[in-house]
Tab-separated table of C-alpha atoms in Angstrom:
chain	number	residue	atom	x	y	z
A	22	UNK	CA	68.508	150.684	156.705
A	23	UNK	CA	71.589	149.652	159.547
A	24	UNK	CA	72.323	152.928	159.132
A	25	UNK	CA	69.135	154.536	159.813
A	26	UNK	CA	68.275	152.167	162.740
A	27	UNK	CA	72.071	152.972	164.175
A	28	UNK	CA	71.213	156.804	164.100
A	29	UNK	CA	67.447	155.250	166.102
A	30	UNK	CA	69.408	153.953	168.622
A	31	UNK	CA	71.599	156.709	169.179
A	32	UNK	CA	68.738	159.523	169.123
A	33	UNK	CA	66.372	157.021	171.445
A	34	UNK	CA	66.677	158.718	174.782
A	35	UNK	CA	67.970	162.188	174.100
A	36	UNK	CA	65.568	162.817	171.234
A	37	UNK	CA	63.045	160.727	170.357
A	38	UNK	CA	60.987	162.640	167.766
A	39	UNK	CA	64.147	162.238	165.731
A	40	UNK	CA	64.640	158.641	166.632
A	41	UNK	CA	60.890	157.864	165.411
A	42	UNK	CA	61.668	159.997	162.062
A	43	UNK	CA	65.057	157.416	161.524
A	44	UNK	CA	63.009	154.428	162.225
A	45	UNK	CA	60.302	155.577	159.894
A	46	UNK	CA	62.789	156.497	156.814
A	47	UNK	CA	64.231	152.421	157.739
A	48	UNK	CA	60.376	151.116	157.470
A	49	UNK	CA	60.176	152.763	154.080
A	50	UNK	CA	63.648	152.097	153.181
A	51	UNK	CA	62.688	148.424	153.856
A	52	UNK	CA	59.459	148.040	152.094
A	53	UNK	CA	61.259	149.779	148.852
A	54	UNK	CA	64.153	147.503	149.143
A	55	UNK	CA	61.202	144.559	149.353
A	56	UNK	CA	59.870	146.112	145.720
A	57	UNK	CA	62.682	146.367	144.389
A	58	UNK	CA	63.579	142.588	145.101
A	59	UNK	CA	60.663	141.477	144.051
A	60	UNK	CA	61.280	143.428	140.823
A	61	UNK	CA	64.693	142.019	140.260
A	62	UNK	CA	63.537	138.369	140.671
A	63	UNK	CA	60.888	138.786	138.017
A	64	UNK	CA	63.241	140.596	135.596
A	65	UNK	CA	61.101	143.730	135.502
A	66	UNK	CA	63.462	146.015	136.784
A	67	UNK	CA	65.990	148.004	134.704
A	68	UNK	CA	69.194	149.559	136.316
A	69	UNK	CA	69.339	153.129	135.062
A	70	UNK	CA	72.746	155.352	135.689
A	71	UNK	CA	70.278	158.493	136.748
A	72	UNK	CA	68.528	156.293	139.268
A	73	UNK	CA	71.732	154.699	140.592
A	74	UNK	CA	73.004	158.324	140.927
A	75	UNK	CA	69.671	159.740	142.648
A	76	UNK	CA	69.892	156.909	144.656
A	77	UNK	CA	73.566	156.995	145.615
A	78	UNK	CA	72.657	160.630	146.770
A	79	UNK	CA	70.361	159.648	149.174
A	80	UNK	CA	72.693	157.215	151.061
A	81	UNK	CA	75.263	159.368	151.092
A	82	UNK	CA	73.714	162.192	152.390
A	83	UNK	CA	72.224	160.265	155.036
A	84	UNK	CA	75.417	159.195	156.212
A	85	UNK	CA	76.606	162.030	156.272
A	86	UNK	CA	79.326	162.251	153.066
A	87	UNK	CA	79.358	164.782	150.648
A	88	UNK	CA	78.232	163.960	147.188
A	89	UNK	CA	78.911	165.685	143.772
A	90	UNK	CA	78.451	164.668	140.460
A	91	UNK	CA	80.129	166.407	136.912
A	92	UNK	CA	79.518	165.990	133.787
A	93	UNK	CA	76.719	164.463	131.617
A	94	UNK	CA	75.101	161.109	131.343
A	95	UNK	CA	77.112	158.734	128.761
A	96	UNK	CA	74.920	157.956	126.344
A	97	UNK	CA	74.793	155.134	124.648
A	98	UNK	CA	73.940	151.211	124.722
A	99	UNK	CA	75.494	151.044	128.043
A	100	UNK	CA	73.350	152.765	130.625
A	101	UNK	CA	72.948	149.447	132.969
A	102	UNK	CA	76.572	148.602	132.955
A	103	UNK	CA	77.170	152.263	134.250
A	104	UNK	CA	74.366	152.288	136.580
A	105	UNK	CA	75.769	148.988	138.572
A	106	UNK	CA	79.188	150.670	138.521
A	107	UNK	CA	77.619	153.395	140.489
A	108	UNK	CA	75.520	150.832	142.812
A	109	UNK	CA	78.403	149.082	143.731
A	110	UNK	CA	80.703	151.207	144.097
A	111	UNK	CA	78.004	153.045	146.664
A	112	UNK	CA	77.600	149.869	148.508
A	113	UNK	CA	81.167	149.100	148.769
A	114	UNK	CA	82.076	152.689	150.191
A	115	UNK	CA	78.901	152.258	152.740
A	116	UNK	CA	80.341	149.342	153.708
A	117	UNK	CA	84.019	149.357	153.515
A	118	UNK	CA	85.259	152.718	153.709
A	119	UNK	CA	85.330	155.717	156.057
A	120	UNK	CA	84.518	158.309	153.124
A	121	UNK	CA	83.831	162.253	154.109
A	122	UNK	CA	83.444	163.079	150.363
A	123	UNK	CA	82.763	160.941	147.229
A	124	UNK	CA	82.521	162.416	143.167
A	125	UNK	CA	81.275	161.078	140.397
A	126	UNK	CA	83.101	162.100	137.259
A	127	UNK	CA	80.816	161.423	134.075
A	128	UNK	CA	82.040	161.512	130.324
A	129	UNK	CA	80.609	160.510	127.383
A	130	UNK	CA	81.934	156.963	127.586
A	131	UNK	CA	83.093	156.839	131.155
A	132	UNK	CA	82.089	157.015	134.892
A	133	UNK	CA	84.482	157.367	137.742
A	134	UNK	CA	83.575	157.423	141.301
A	135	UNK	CA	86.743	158.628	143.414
A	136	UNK	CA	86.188	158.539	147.622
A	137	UNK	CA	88.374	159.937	150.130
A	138	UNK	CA	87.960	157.400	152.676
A	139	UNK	CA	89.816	154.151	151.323
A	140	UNK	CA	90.926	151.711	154.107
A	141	UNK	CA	94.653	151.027	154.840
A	142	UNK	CA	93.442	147.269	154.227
A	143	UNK	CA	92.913	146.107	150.486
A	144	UNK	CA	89.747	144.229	150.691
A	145	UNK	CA	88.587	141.667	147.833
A	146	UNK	CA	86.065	143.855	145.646
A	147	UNK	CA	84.441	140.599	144.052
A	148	UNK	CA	81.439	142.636	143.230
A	149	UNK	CA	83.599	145.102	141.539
A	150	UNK	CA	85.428	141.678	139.794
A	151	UNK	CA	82.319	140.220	138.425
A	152	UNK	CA	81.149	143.987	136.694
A	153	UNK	CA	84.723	144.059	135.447
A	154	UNK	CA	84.062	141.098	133.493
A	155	UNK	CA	80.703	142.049	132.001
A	156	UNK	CA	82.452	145.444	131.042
A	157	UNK	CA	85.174	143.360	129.142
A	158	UNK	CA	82.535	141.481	127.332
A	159	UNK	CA	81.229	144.448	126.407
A	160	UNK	CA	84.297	146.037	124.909
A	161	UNK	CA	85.054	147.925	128.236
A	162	UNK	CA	87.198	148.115	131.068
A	163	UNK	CA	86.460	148.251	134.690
A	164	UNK	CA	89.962	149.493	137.086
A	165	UNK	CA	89.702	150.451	140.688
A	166	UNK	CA	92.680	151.987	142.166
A	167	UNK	CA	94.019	152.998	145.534
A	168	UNK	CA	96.597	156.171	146.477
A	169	UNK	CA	96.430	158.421	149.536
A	170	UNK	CA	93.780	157.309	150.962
A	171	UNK	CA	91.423	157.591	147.942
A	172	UNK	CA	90.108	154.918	145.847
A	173	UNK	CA	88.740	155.385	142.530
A	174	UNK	CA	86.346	153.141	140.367
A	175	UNK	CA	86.566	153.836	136.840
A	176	UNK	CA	84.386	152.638	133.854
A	177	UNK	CA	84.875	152.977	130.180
A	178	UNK	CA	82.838	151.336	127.373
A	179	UNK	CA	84.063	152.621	123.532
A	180	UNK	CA	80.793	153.325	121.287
């Protein structure tokens, strides 16, 4: 939503047919975000690793950073845990980083999101700290990683 109502502001006086479509796409982005709150705070919405991924490439492309994804969906008991690896780690590049490209690696009991755009700057990824936990209780393991300028989230849950 900033980022559509940035790309408003920018477009306002030199194009302003494209300016109205950004400011639409932020209304809508809005009222689904609304929904989907509401949804979380009554427990009736599921996180699913295919929506987290559709979703994921929307945002990305709208910013402007390429987006690929390999490999097949895990399968298994552990579809949510994957699926808020792959929210977070979205928000957390949106946020934090100045990615131009960002894969998604999938096995069958793994999911690793590597970007190019990791800042020189270690931040505090408590987010990424509270996931790793539920991953542990789970039997799994949550690492994140940092090296030339990528940094990589990676997921594993045995069985």
């Amino acid at each position: 939503m900033k980022l559509k109502t940035q790309l408003a502001d920018r477009l306002i006086d030199r194009d302003p047919a494209a300016a109205r479509e950004h400011l639409r796409e932020a209304q809508q982005l809005i009222a689904e975000t609304v929904a989907n709150t509401r949804s979380l705070a009554f427990g009736e919405r599921h996180v699913a690793l295919a929506s987290e991924l559709a979703n994921a490439e929307q945002l990305f492309t709208a910013a402007g950073i390429a987006y690929t994804v390999q490999g097949e969906l895990p399968r298994g008991a552990h579809d949510e845990l994957f699926g808020l690896v792959v929210r977070e780690a979205t928000t957390n590049i949106l946020r934090h980083a100045q990615a131009t490209a960002v894969s998604v690696n999938l096995g069958a009991d793994s999911v690793r999101v590597v970007n190019d755009g990791s800042p020189a700057s270690s931040r505090s990824l408590s987010g990424l700290a509270r996931l790793g936990e539920r991953f542990e209780a789970a039997g799994g393991t949550l690492r994140t990683s940092s090296a030339n300028g990528s940094f990589t989230t990676t997921a594993t849950v045995s069985g």
